[in-house]
Amino acid sequence: MSGVGTGKDDSESESGLEQPLLPNEQREGADQEGDDLGVHDDDVPASEGGVGVPMAGDDSLPSSAAAPPFTSRGELAAIWALGWPMGVSYFCRMAMASTDSIFVGHYNGGDHHPGDYLAASALSDMVTTLLVVPPLAFNSMLPFMVGFFYVKEILHLLGFSDVICQLAGTYAKYNVFWPIPNGWYQCMRFYFQAVGKPRPAMYNSIGFLFINALLNWVFVFGGPFRHMAICGNWRGLGFVGAAVSLSCSRCMQPLAYWLYMFVWRRAHREFWPGWDMREHTWPRTKEFLTQGVPLVGTLVFGAVVGQATTLLVSKLGTDAVAATTAVSTATVVWAGAINAMFSMVIAVRVGSTSGAATARRHGMALTTSDMSVVRNAARVLPAGLIATLLGVLNSLCTGGVFSGQGRQVLVTVLSFFVDIPLSIGGVAVVILYFHADLLHVYLYGVAAALLELAIAYAFILASDWNRYAREAQERQAKM
């Protein structure tokens, strides 16, 4: 059930290509420029003795330093040092998307119920995510942005009501501004994460989490202006104010990061090879494509699975979509943060070495004021939490261990032949053939996630770790 109702950042995967870390000598020179933000050597993984992980094949290092001794304590310290800033950063970015859903879910103005607004925003995100994710992988989103203006027509073709189509179409148009700047921001963040500088992005994300919440308050409800006669007691833009606030914050966020990291601190100078074409050799390009192309397929498959599940759930009615969005809003923040915190770091490290019902209702009430949606969401929340946890564990296997081993083709094969059949095919059978309700759809999601996790762990247990470690060192030596 992952990806349902939170299409705003489904395209963003914190796991990526196998990323070699820099030698201590290079890091020390570069980290001098990050002192104002506390970006020191603890930004990068260190062994138990404080020695960073060098790149394989670095002739400037003594052979004894090429393979620091493995200790459980040192490995956990290394994962934590690089992982927690990524986790906080991703938590804030997912919280920004969840904040929009919360404000939408509590908007009682206009002619519709909060549940209608929540469902419309989720269906709008479903369509726009499918428009954005595939071209995002190739940095060619611009032609596909035209689709944002035809979300209403697309949902009409899928059989949704006129009211939902109208609301979703309007919501999508106000979201057209942020995907391209957001893509640039991802590239900049991943670049500095790869060289061991994740903290500036973390601070930036924390700041814009609060800025986005403030903008939501202003644009959805009018903020302080609703109490000012001089401003005509302006009560905000209502439903579309959430999309406006997200577009504003996600356009300002990459600008702020670029101004700080590239213009003011010039933190890229120690690592940036420039535009010399001699740096872009065929072996490097080939290795990039070998690992990158399968990841593109995985990214596209993930987007299709998540949004197709949303479409299938919509067959159960608008309230089911709204309830699913409420559950996703409540779970995606912590699940995404854990995933981001460990998946990429594991990939790097492997490459180098009782009143429960009442409580649930209160929790869901934070996401929407529509009580019918709250009741439906509270029923499925436990199953949703378990399925989300299992999905995170599975992602740590695929996006963490397998990516770190350089087995991107295996990740794509598992996505295509396991994830898609179990997710799309299984949910379709449960809804269209067995006519199950929303709770049983979530229970099926738990069973499917458990099976996927078992398959992933079977591949891990059968792995030849020494072989993949040698191959990783050979790939890094070529770079």
Tab-separated table of C-alpha atoms in Angstrom:
chain	number	residue	atom	x	y	z
A	1	MET	CA	0.000	0.000	0.000
A	2	SER	CA	3.021	2.275	-0.198
A	3	GLY	CA	2.751	5.368	-2.309
A	4	VAL	CA	-1.006	5.755	-1.875
A	5	GLY	CA	-2.123	9.308	-1.557
A	6	THR	CA	1.297	10.912	-1.232
A	7	GLY	CA	2.478	11.436	-4.741
A	8	LYS	CA	4.310	14.657	-3.931
A	9	ASP	CA	7.596	12.962	-3.262
A	10	ASP	CA	7.209	9.444	-4.462
A	11	SER	CA	9.775	10.224	-7.131
A	12	GLU	CA	12.404	10.885	-4.565
A	13	SER	CA	14.519	7.885	-3.689
A	14	GLU	CA	17.287	8.357	-1.171
A	15	SER	CA	18.966	5.175	-2.286
A	16	GLY	CA	21.004	5.446	-5.419
A	17	LEU	CA	24.158	4.561	-7.241
A	18	GLU	CA	26.999	3.018	-5.353
A	19	GLN	CA	28.799	6.052	-3.913
A	20	PRO	CA	32.482	5.892	-2.919
A	21	LEU	CA	33.485	8.094	0.000
A	22	LEU	CA	36.453	10.410	-0.085
A	23	PRO	CA	39.839	9.981	1.568
A	24	ASN	CA	40.484	11.864	4.787
A	25	GLU	CA	42.902	14.300	3.143
A	26	GLN	CA	40.281	15.491	0.671
A	27	ARG	CA	37.520	15.597	3.251
A	28	GLU	CA	39.511	17.689	5.708
A	29	GLY	CA	40.203	20.341	3.103
A	30	ALA	CA	36.590	20.471	2.011
A	31	ASP	CA	35.024	20.382	5.446
A	32	GLN	CA	36.800	23.558	6.511
A	33	GLU	CA	34.206	25.455	4.499
A	34	GLY	CA	31.252	23.979	6.360
A	35	ASP	CA	32.190	25.073	9.874
A	36	ASP	CA	29.339	27.545	10.206
A	37	LEU	CA	26.810	24.763	9.892
A	38	GLY	CA	28.735	22.301	12.021
A	39	VAL	CA	29.683	20.260	8.989
A	40	HIS	CA	32.778	18.519	10.268
A	41	ASP	CA	34.341	15.115	9.848
A	42	ASP	CA	31.434	13.568	11.713
A	43	ASP	CA	29.381	14.245	8.591
A	44	VAL	CA	31.000	11.267	6.968
A	45	PRO	CA	31.194	7.676	8.126
A	46	ALA	CA	34.229	6.855	10.203
A	47	SER	CA	35.624	3.653	11.427
A	48	GLU	CA	35.860	2.950	15.108
A	49	GLY	CA	39.194	4.647	15.304
A	50	GLY	CA	37.990	7.759	13.504
A	51	VAL	CA	39.498	6.901	10.122
A	52	GLY	CA	37.248	7.600	7.161
A	53	VAL	CA	36.581	5.053	4.461
A	54	PRO	CA	38.907	5.642	1.498
A	55	MET	CA	38.097	4.939	-2.091
A	56	ALA	CA	39.276	1.620	-3.342
A	57	GLY	CA	42.175	2.034	-5.664
A	58	ASP	CA	43.395	5.345	-4.185
A	59	ASP	CA	47.152	5.087	-4.645
A	60	SER	CA	47.770	8.036	-2.334
A	61	LEU	CA	46.788	5.948	0.671
A	62	PRO	CA	48.881	3.216	2.240
A	63	SER	CA	47.699	-0.281	1.582
A	64	SER	CA	46.933	-0.756	5.259
A	65	ALA	CA	44.402	2.059	5.083
A	66	ALA	CA	42.647	0.637	2.041
A	67	ALA	CA	40.656	-1.840	4.117
A	68	PRO	CA	39.983	-0.649	7.684
A	69	PRO	CA	39.185	-3.532	10.037
A	70	PHE	CA	35.488	-4.264	10.375
A	71	THR	CA	33.874	-3.940	13.779
A	72	SER	CA	30.173	-3.928	14.576
A	73	ARG	CA	30.557	-0.843	16.734
A	74	GLY	CA	32.450	1.038	14.046
A	75	GLU	CA	29.986	0.048	11.355
A	76	LEU	CA	26.995	1.195	13.400
A	77	ALA	CA	28.763	4.470	14.170
A	78	ALA	CA	29.484	4.991	10.477
A	79	ILE	CA	25.898	4.282	9.451
A	80	TRP	CA	24.558	6.600	12.140
A	81	ALA	CA	26.985	9.445	11.349
A	82	LEU	CA	25.916	9.686	7.723
A	83	GLY	CA	22.398	8.371	8.118
A	84	TRP	CA	20.757	10.542	10.756
A	85	PRO	CA	21.061	13.841	8.836
A	86	MET	CA	19.545	12.122	5.785
A	87	GLY	CA	16.750	10.743	7.934
A	88	VAL	CA	15.951	14.149	9.417
A	89	SER	CA	16.097	15.778	5.984
A	90	TYR	CA	13.754	13.262	4.419
A	91	PHE	CA	11.459	13.385	7.452
A	92	CYS	CA	11.072	17.120	6.949
A	93	ARG	CA	10.422	16.796	3.223
A	94	MET	CA	7.778	14.130	3.758
A	95	ALA	CA	6.328	16.193	6.598
A	96	MET	CA	5.951	19.085	4.156
A	97	ALA	CA	3.776	16.922	1.915
A	98	SER	CA	1.853	15.596	4.916
A	99	THR	CA	1.317	19.145	6.156
A	100	ASP	CA	-0.443	19.980	2.903
A	101	SER	CA	-2.716	16.954	3.293
A	102	ILE	CA	-3.500	17.888	6.900
A	103	PHE	CA	-4.518	21.421	5.992
A	104	VAL	CA	-6.587	20.150	3.067
A	105	GLY	CA	-8.236	17.576	5.328
A	106	HIS	CA	-9.273	20.280	7.794
A	107	TYR	CA	-10.628	22.764	5.270
A	108	ASN	CA	-14.385	23.088	5.785
A	109	GLY	CA	-15.014	26.025	3.473
A	110	GLY	CA	-16.492	25.929	0.016
A	111	ASP	CA	-19.251	23.606	-1.121
A	112	HIS	CA	-17.656	20.264	-0.313
A	113	HIS	CA	-16.634	18.098	2.632
A	114	PRO	CA	-13.006	17.821	3.796
A	115	GLY	CA	-12.991	14.190	2.650
A	116	ASP	CA	-13.769	15.294	-0.902
A	117	TYR	CA	-10.880	17.747	-0.862
A	118	LEU	CA	-8.541	15.114	0.553
A	119	ALA	CA	-9.539	12.540	-2.070
A	120	ALA	CA	-9.247	15.094	-4.884
A	121	SER	CA	-5.742	16.085	-3.813
A	122	ALA	CA	-4.704	12.403	-3.640
A	123	LEU	CA	-6.074	11.656	-7.123
A	124	SER	CA	-4.428	14.775	-8.480
A	125	ASP	CA	-1.106	13.587	-7.035
A	126	MET	CA	-1.718	10.147	-8.532
A	127	VAL	CA	-1.873	11.546	-12.058
A	128	THR	CA	0.889	14.134	-11.687
A	129	THR	CA	3.284	11.606	-10.135
A	130	LEU	CA	2.937	9.348	-13.156
A	131	LEU	CA	3.599	12.381	-15.357
A	132	VAL	CA	6.695	13.466	-13.424
A	133	VAL	CA	8.565	10.333	-12.329
A	134	PRO	CA	9.613	8.778	-15.679
A	135	PRO	CA	10.976	12.007	-17.207
A	136	LEU	CA	12.552	12.975	-13.872
A	137	ALA	CA	14.959	10.091	-14.323
A	138	PHE	CA	16.165	11.679	-17.576
A	139	ASN	CA	15.933	15.349	-16.489
A	140	SER	CA	13.369	16.018	-19.208
A	141	MET	CA	10.218	16.902	-17.289
A	142	LEU	CA	9.230	20.082	-19.150
A	143	PRO	CA	7.194	18.517	-21.997
A	144	PHE	CA	5.299	16.341	-19.524
A	145	MET	CA	4.262	19.309	-17.392
A	146	VAL	CA	1.532	20.005	-19.949
A	147	GLY	CA	-0.320	17.033	-18.481
A	148	PHE	CA	-0.868	18.977	-15.259
A	149	PHE	CA	-3.470	21.026	-17.127
A	150	TYR	CA	-5.418	17.938	-18.211
A	151	VAL	CA	-5.781	16.087	-14.910
A	152	LYS	CA	-9.519	16.795	-14.923
A	153	GLU	CA	-9.944	15.142	-18.307
A	154	ILE	CA	-7.730	12.182	-17.363
A	155	LEU	CA	-9.762	11.460	-14.241
A	156	HIS	CA	-12.975	11.784	-16.257
A	157	LEU	CA	-11.708	9.041	-18.545
A	158	LEU	CA	-11.068	6.893	-15.463
A	159	GLY	CA	-14.689	7.278	-14.393
A	160	PHE	CA	-14.498	9.672	-11.445
A	161	SER	CA	-17.297	12.069	-10.556
A	162	ASP	CA	-17.472	15.584	-11.979
A	163	VAL	CA	-16.918	17.131	-8.551
A	164	ILE	CA	-13.737	15.163	-7.817
A	165	CYS	CA	-12.413	15.720	-11.339
A	166	GLN	CA	-12.979	19.462	-11.101
A	167	LEU	CA	-11.303	19.747	-7.712
A	168	ALA	CA	-8.355	17.546	-8.687
A	169	GLY	CA	-7.859	19.376	-11.989
A	170	THR	CA	-7.729	22.740	-10.247
A	171	TYR	CA	-5.365	21.424	-7.575
A	172	ALA	CA	-2.963	20.029	-10.192
A	173	LYS	CA	-2.644	23.326	-12.036
A	174	TYR	CA	-1.324	25.038	-8.925
A	175	ASN	CA	1.264	22.261	-8.480
A	176	VAL	CA	2.851	22.766	-11.887
A	177	PHE	CA	5.565	25.112	-10.620
A	178	TRP	CA	7.565	22.962	-8.205
A	179	PRO	CA	8.538	19.605	-9.862
A	180	ILE	CA	11.424	20.971	-11.957
A	181	PRO	CA	13.063	23.002	-9.126
A	182	ASN	CA	12.516	19.992	-6.875
A	183	GLY	CA	14.410	17.812	-9.363
A	184	TRP	CA	17.311	20.242	-9.302
A	185	TYR	CA	17.267	20.188	-5.506
A	186	GLN	CA	17.472	16.400	-5.469
A	187	CYS	CA	20.541	16.493	-7.686
A	188	MET	CA	22.255	19.067	-5.465
A	189	ARG	CA	21.424	17.216	-2.243
A	190	PHE	CA	22.518	13.828	-3.543
A	191	TYR	CA	25.755	15.360	-4.824
A	192	PHE	CA	26.736	16.656	-1.388
A	193	GLN	CA	25.471	13.550	0.378
A	194	ALA	CA	27.775	11.490	-1.839
A	195	VAL	CA	30.785	13.495	-0.644
A	196	GLY	CA	29.782	13.291	3.010
A	197	LYS	CA	28.016	16.638	3.534
A	198	PRO	CA	24.374	15.875	4.352
A	199	ARG	CA	23.853	18.375	7.164
A	200	PRO	CA	23.238	21.600	5.190
A	201	ALA	CA	20.337	19.903	3.400
A	202	MET	CA	19.032	18.778	6.792
A	203	TYR	CA	19.051	22.317	8.176
A	204	ASN	CA	17.482	23.613	4.991
A	205	SER	CA	14.710	21.017	5.191
A	206	ILE	CA	13.993	21.781	8.846
A	207	GLY	CA	13.654	25.476	8.074
A	208	PHE	CA	11.340	24.993	5.110
A	209	LEU	CA	9.171	22.522	7.013
A	210	PHE	CA	8.082	25.414	9.223
A	211	ILE	CA	7.973	27.848	6.310
A	212	ASN	CA	5.675	25.484	4.411
A	213	ALA	CA	3.372	25.106	7.434
A	214	LEU	CA	3.205	28.881	7.764
A	215	LEU	CA	2.429	29.272	4.071
A	216	ASN	CA	-0.322	26.648	4.368
A	217	TRP	CA	-1.889	28.550	7.249
A	218	VAL	CA	-1.816	31.748	5.205
A	219	PHE	CA	-2.889	30.431	1.812
A	220	VAL	CA	-5.488	27.869	3.005
A	221	PHE	CA	-7.083	29.727	5.922
A	222	GLY	CA	-5.856	33.308	5.483
A	223	GLY	CA	-3.453	33.279	8.413
A	224	PRO	CA	-3.394	36.541	10.361
A	225	PHE	CA	-5.078	38.393	7.497
A	226	ARG	CA	-8.469	36.865	8.302
A	227	HIS	CA	-8.468	38.990	11.449
A	228	MET	CA	-7.392	42.224	9.729
A	229	ALA	CA	-10.133	44.497	8.476
A	230	ILE	CA	-7.567	46.450	6.490
A	231	CYS	CA	-6.975	43.266	4.440
A	232	GLY	CA	-10.695	42.688	4.003
A	233	ASN	CA	-10.571	39.800	6.500
A	234	TRP	CA	-9.081	37.664	3.724
A	235	ARG	CA	-9.741	33.993	4.391
A	236	GLY	CA	-7.144	32.508	2.070
A	237	LEU	CA	-7.437	30.547	-1.146
A	238	GLY	CA	-9.032	27.519	0.482
A	239	PHE	CA	-8.395	24.089	-0.973
A	240	VAL	CA	-5.862	25.168	-3.620
A	241	GLY	CA	-3.905	27.118	-1.018
A	242	ALA	CA	-2.101	23.908	-0.063
A	243	ALA	CA	-0.823	23.497	-3.621
A	244	VAL	CA	0.193	27.167	-3.753
A	245	SER	CA	2.124	26.875	-0.491
A	246	LEU	CA	3.903	23.726	-1.668
A	247	SER	CA	4.869	25.342	-4.962
A	248	CYS	CA	6.235	28.394	-3.148
A	249	SER	CA	8.230	26.451	-0.565
A	250	ARG	CA	9.601	23.907	-3.045
A	251	CYS	CA	10.750	26.664	-5.391
A	252	MET	CA	12.405	28.684	-2.624
A	253	GLN	CA	14.066	25.678	-0.984
A	254	PRO	CA	16.436	24.725	-3.836
A	255	LEU	CA	17.230	28.409	-4.386
A	256	ALA	CA	18.258	28.839	-0.758
A	257	TYR	CA	20.364	25.650	-0.859
A	258	TRP	CA	22.087	26.633	-4.103
A	259	LEU	CA	22.866	30.141	-2.847
A	260	TYR	CA	24.405	28.767	0.333
A	261	MET	CA	26.312	25.726	-0.943
A	262	PHE	CA	27.382	26.866	-4.409
A	263	VAL	CA	27.436	30.668	-4.328
A	264	TRP	CA	28.334	31.662	-0.782
A	265	ARG	CA	30.273	28.700	0.667
A	266	ARG	CA	31.397	27.333	-2.719
A	267	ALA	CA	31.449	23.937	-1.047
A	268	HIS	CA	31.602	22.110	-4.358
A	269	ARG	CA	35.059	23.340	-5.353
A	270	GLU	CA	36.979	20.505	-3.676
A	271	PHE	CA	34.964	17.860	-5.499
A	272	TRP	CA	33.808	19.417	-8.759
A	273	PRO	CA	36.002	18.380	-11.717
A	274	GLY	CA	34.694	21.200	-13.889
A	275	TRP	CA	33.386	20.934	-17.411
A	276	ASP	CA	36.529	19.374	-18.857
A	277	MET	CA	35.301	16.676	-21.227
A	278	ARG	CA	38.373	14.587	-20.431
A	279	GLU	CA	36.745	13.837	-17.079
A	280	HIS	CA	33.777	12.237	-18.835
A	281	THR	CA	35.423	9.033	-19.961
A	282	TRP	CA	33.580	6.107	-21.504
A	283	PRO	CA	34.409	3.692	-18.639
A	284	ARG	CA	32.837	6.115	-16.148
A	285	THR	CA	29.824	6.695	-18.366
A	286	LYS	CA	29.392	2.970	-18.942
A	287	GLU	CA	29.572	2.215	-15.224
A	288	PHE	CA	27.053	4.976	-14.510
A	289	LEU	CA	24.632	3.619	-17.094
A	290	THR	CA	25.135	0.046	-15.873
A	291	GLN	CA	23.926	1.016	-12.417
A	292	GLY	CA	21.661	3.900	-13.386
A	293	VAL	CA	19.437	2.436	-16.093
A	294	PRO	CA	18.068	-0.388	-13.908
A	295	LEU	CA	17.393	2.185	-11.195
A	296	VAL	CA	15.320	4.181	-13.677
A	297	GLY	CA	13.218	1.099	-14.292
A	298	THR	CA	12.816	0.538	-10.571
A	299	LEU	CA	11.807	4.169	-10.070
A	300	VAL	CA	9.177	3.974	-12.792
A	301	PHE	CA	7.856	0.630	-11.547
A	302	GLY	CA	7.555	2.020	-8.022
A	303	ALA	CA	5.566	5.015	-9.207
A	304	VAL	CA	3.273	2.847	-11.299
A	305	VAL	CA	2.655	0.423	-8.437
A	306	GLY	CA	1.852	3.131	-5.894
A	307	GLN	CA	-0.479	5.127	-8.096
A	308	ALA	CA	-2.145	2.078	-9.633
A	309	THR	CA	-2.984	0.978	-6.101
A	310	THR	CA	-4.593	4.373	-5.497
A	311	LEU	CA	-6.647	3.904	-8.651
A	312	LEU	CA	-7.807	0.449	-7.556
A	313	VAL	CA	-8.709	1.668	-4.068
A	314	SER	CA	-10.800	4.411	-5.688
A	315	LYS	CA	-13.154	1.658	-6.872
A	316	LEU	CA	-14.232	1.397	-3.229
A	317	GLY	CA	-15.413	5.010	-3.265
A	318	THR	CA	-14.202	8.517	-2.502
A	319	ASP	CA	-14.209	7.895	1.258
A	320	ALA	CA	-11.827	4.958	0.782
A	321	VAL	CA	-9.375	7.165	-1.124
A	322	ALA	CA	-9.606	9.845	1.571
A	323	ALA	CA	-9.103	7.267	4.346
A	324	THR	CA	-6.107	5.778	2.545
A	325	THR	CA	-4.626	9.249	2.149
A	326	ALA	CA	-5.133	9.908	5.870
A	327	VAL	CA	-3.332	6.678	6.779
A	328	SER	CA	-0.537	7.404	4.351
A	329	THR	CA	-0.168	10.923	5.732
A	330	ALA	CA	0.244	9.473	9.219
A	331	THR	CA	2.793	6.797	8.226
A	332	VAL	CA	4.827	8.128	5.305
A	333	VAL	CA	6.796	10.628	7.381
A	334	TRP	CA	8.477	8.199	9.787
A	335	ALA	CA	8.650	5.369	7.262
A	336	GLY	CA	10.269	7.576	4.640
A	337	ALA	CA	12.734	8.949	7.149
A	338	ILE	CA	13.864	5.487	8.275
A	339	ASN	CA	14.125	4.369	4.666
A	340	ALA	CA	16.147	7.416	3.678
A	341	MET	CA	18.304	7.190	6.776
A	342	PHE	CA	19.470	3.645	6.180
A	343	SER	CA	18.960	2.652	2.525
A	344	MET	CA	21.560	4.912	0.970
A	345	VAL	CA	23.967	4.533	3.886
A	346	ILE	CA	23.720	0.745	3.779
A	347	ALA	CA	24.364	0.918	0.035
A	348	VAL	CA	27.499	2.968	0.685
A	349	ARG	CA	28.733	0.755	3.487
A	350	VAL	CA	28.074	-2.496	1.644
A	351	GLY	CA	29.866	-1.091	-1.355
A	352	SER	CA	32.952	-0.361	0.736
A	353	THR	CA	32.406	-3.203	3.395
A	354	SER	CA	-5.303	-0.522	24.938
A	355	GLY	CA	-7.448	2.447	24.407
A	356	ALA	CA	-5.954	1.622	21.075
A	357	ALA	CA	-9.105	2.368	19.028
A	358	THR	CA	-9.512	5.782	20.635
A	359	ALA	CA	-5.845	6.535	20.113
A	360	ARG	CA	-6.108	5.587	16.454
A	361	ARG	CA	-9.106	7.881	15.973
A	362	HIS	CA	-7.276	10.753	17.637
A	363	GLY	CA	-4.298	10.135	15.399
A	364	MET	CA	-6.404	10.130	12.260
A	365	ALA	CA	-8.262	13.244	13.459
A	366	LEU	CA	-4.981	15.097	13.050
A	367	THR	CA	-5.131	14.503	9.297
A	368	THR	CA	-8.765	15.453	8.607
A	369	SER	CA	-11.869	16.819	10.311
A	370	ASP	CA	-14.201	14.569	8.275
A	371	MET	CA	-15.331	12.039	10.891
A	372	SER	CA	-16.403	9.383	8.382
A	373	VAL	CA	-12.891	9.463	6.943
A	374	VAL	CA	-11.426	9.345	10.466
A	375	ARG	CA	-13.444	6.220	11.344
A	376	ASN	CA	-12.482	4.414	8.136
A	377	ALA	CA	-8.830	5.348	8.482
A	378	ALA	CA	-8.687	4.291	12.151
A	379	ARG	CA	-9.930	0.792	11.225
A	380	VAL	CA	-7.135	0.180	8.743
A	381	LEU	CA	-4.331	2.061	10.523
A	382	PRO	CA	-2.792	-0.977	12.340
A	383	ALA	CA	-2.600	-2.985	9.138
A	384	GLY	CA	-1.252	0.075	7.336
A	385	LEU	CA	1.496	0.521	9.915
A	386	ILE	CA	2.562	-3.127	9.682
A	387	ALA	CA	2.572	-3.072	5.869
A	388	THR	CA	4.592	0.150	5.914
A	389	LEU	CA	7.157	-1.311	8.318
A	390	LEU	CA	7.542	-4.421	6.180
A	391	GLY	CA	7.906	-2.203	3.112
A	392	VAL	CA	10.707	-0.264	4.798
A	393	LEU	CA	12.540	-3.495	5.659
A	394	ASN	CA	12.164	-4.655	2.071
A	395	SER	CA	13.497	-1.337	0.803
A	396	LEU	CA	16.559	-1.685	3.019
A	397	CYS	CA	17.252	-4.974	1.245
A	398	THR	CA	16.706	-3.700	-2.300
A	399	GLY	CA	17.713	-0.048	-2.119
A	400	GLY	CA	20.369	-0.699	0.523
A	401	VAL	CA	22.069	-4.082	0.332
A	402	PHE	CA	21.460	-4.984	-3.313
A	403	SER	CA	22.284	-1.470	-4.550
A	404	GLY	CA	25.451	-1.502	-2.470
A	405	GLN	CA	26.402	-4.824	-4.034
A	406	GLY	CA	25.889	-3.300	-7.471
A	407	ARG	CA	23.007	-5.673	-8.253
A	408	GLN	CA	20.719	-3.085	-9.823
A	409	VAL	CA	19.390	-5.584	-12.349
A	410	LEU	CA	18.211	-7.807	-9.496
A	411	VAL	CA	16.397	-4.832	-7.933
A	412	THR	CA	14.614	-4.162	-11.232
A	413	VAL	CA	13.730	-7.840	-11.709
A	414	LEU	CA	12.262	-8.026	-8.202
A	415	SER	CA	10.251	-4.879	-8.861
A	416	PHE	CA	8.898	-6.140	-12.163
A	417	PHE	CA	8.279	-9.801	-11.386
A	418	VAL	CA	7.472	-9.649	-7.656
A	419	ASP	CA	6.381	-6.178	-6.574
A	420	ILE	CA	4.102	-5.336	-9.503
A	421	PRO	CA	2.263	-8.702	-9.638
A	422	LEU	CA	1.739	-8.763	-5.866
A	423	SER	CA	0.808	-5.099	-5.581
A	424	ILE	CA	-1.198	-4.277	-8.680
A	425	GLY	CA	-2.321	-7.780	-9.601
A	426	GLY	CA	-3.080	-8.890	-6.072
A	427	VAL	CA	-4.957	-5.729	-5.095
A	428	ALA	CA	-6.936	-5.904	-8.348
A	429	VAL	CA	-8.012	-9.469	-7.587
A	430	VAL	CA	-8.925	-8.609	-3.982
A	431	ILE	CA	-11.026	-5.597	-4.994
A	432	LEU	CA	-12.474	-6.549	-8.380
A	433	TYR	CA	-12.948	-10.311	-7.906
A	434	PHE	CA	-13.504	-10.791	-4.182
A	435	HIS	CA	-15.132	-7.324	-3.718
A	436	ALA	CA	-13.222	-6.854	-0.475
A	437	ASP	CA	-13.577	-3.766	1.707
A	438	LEU	CA	-10.745	-1.385	2.568
A	439	LEU	CA	-9.653	-3.303	5.679
A	440	HIS	CA	-9.198	-6.537	3.752
A	441	VAL	CA	-7.254	-4.663	1.074
A	442	TYR	CA	-4.828	-3.506	3.760
A	443	LEU	CA	-4.609	-6.984	5.271
A	444	TYR	CA	-3.703	-8.325	1.853
A	445	GLY	CA	-1.048	-5.607	1.674
A	446	VAL	CA	0.500	-6.974	4.869
A	447	ALA	CA	0.610	-10.510	3.456
A	448	ALA	CA	2.091	-9.329	0.149
A	449	ALA	CA	4.745	-7.228	1.898
A	450	LEU	CA	5.692	-10.185	4.094
A	451	LEU	CA	6.137	-12.405	1.043
A	452	GLU	CA	8.253	-9.775	-0.727
A	453	LEU	CA	10.448	-9.453	2.354
A	454	ALA	CA	10.923	-13.221	2.551
A	455	ILE	CA	12.021	-13.332	-1.091
A	456	ALA	CA	14.460	-10.451	-0.579
A	457	TYR	CA	16.005	-12.088	2.486
A	458	ALA	CA	16.378	-15.338	0.579
A	459	PHE	CA	18.593	-13.513	-1.935
A	460	ILE	CA	20.575	-11.896	0.888
A	461	LEU	CA	21.246	-15.223	2.593
A	462	ALA	CA	22.364	-16.718	-0.724
A	463	SER	CA	24.720	-13.809	-1.514
A	464	ASP	CA	28.428	-14.318	-2.055
A	465	TRP	CA	29.513	-11.300	-0.010
A	466	ASN	CA	33.217	-11.612	-0.764
A	467	ARG	CA	32.541	-11.651	-4.493
A	468	TYR	CA	30.380	-8.526	-4.419
A	469	ALA	CA	32.897	-6.748	-2.193
A	470	ARG	CA	35.657	-7.448	-4.731
A	471	GLU	CA	33.455	-6.264	-7.607
A	472	ALA	CA	32.587	-3.079	-5.728
A	473	GLN	CA	36.269	-2.332	-5.127
A	474	GLU	CA	37.046	-2.945	-8.784
A	475	ARG	CA	34.252	-0.556	-9.867
A	476	GLN	CA	35.475	2.136	-7.506
A	477	ALA	CA	39.056	1.692	-8.714
A	478	LYS	CA	37.899	2.416	-12.277
A	479	MET	CA	36.283	5.654	-11.187
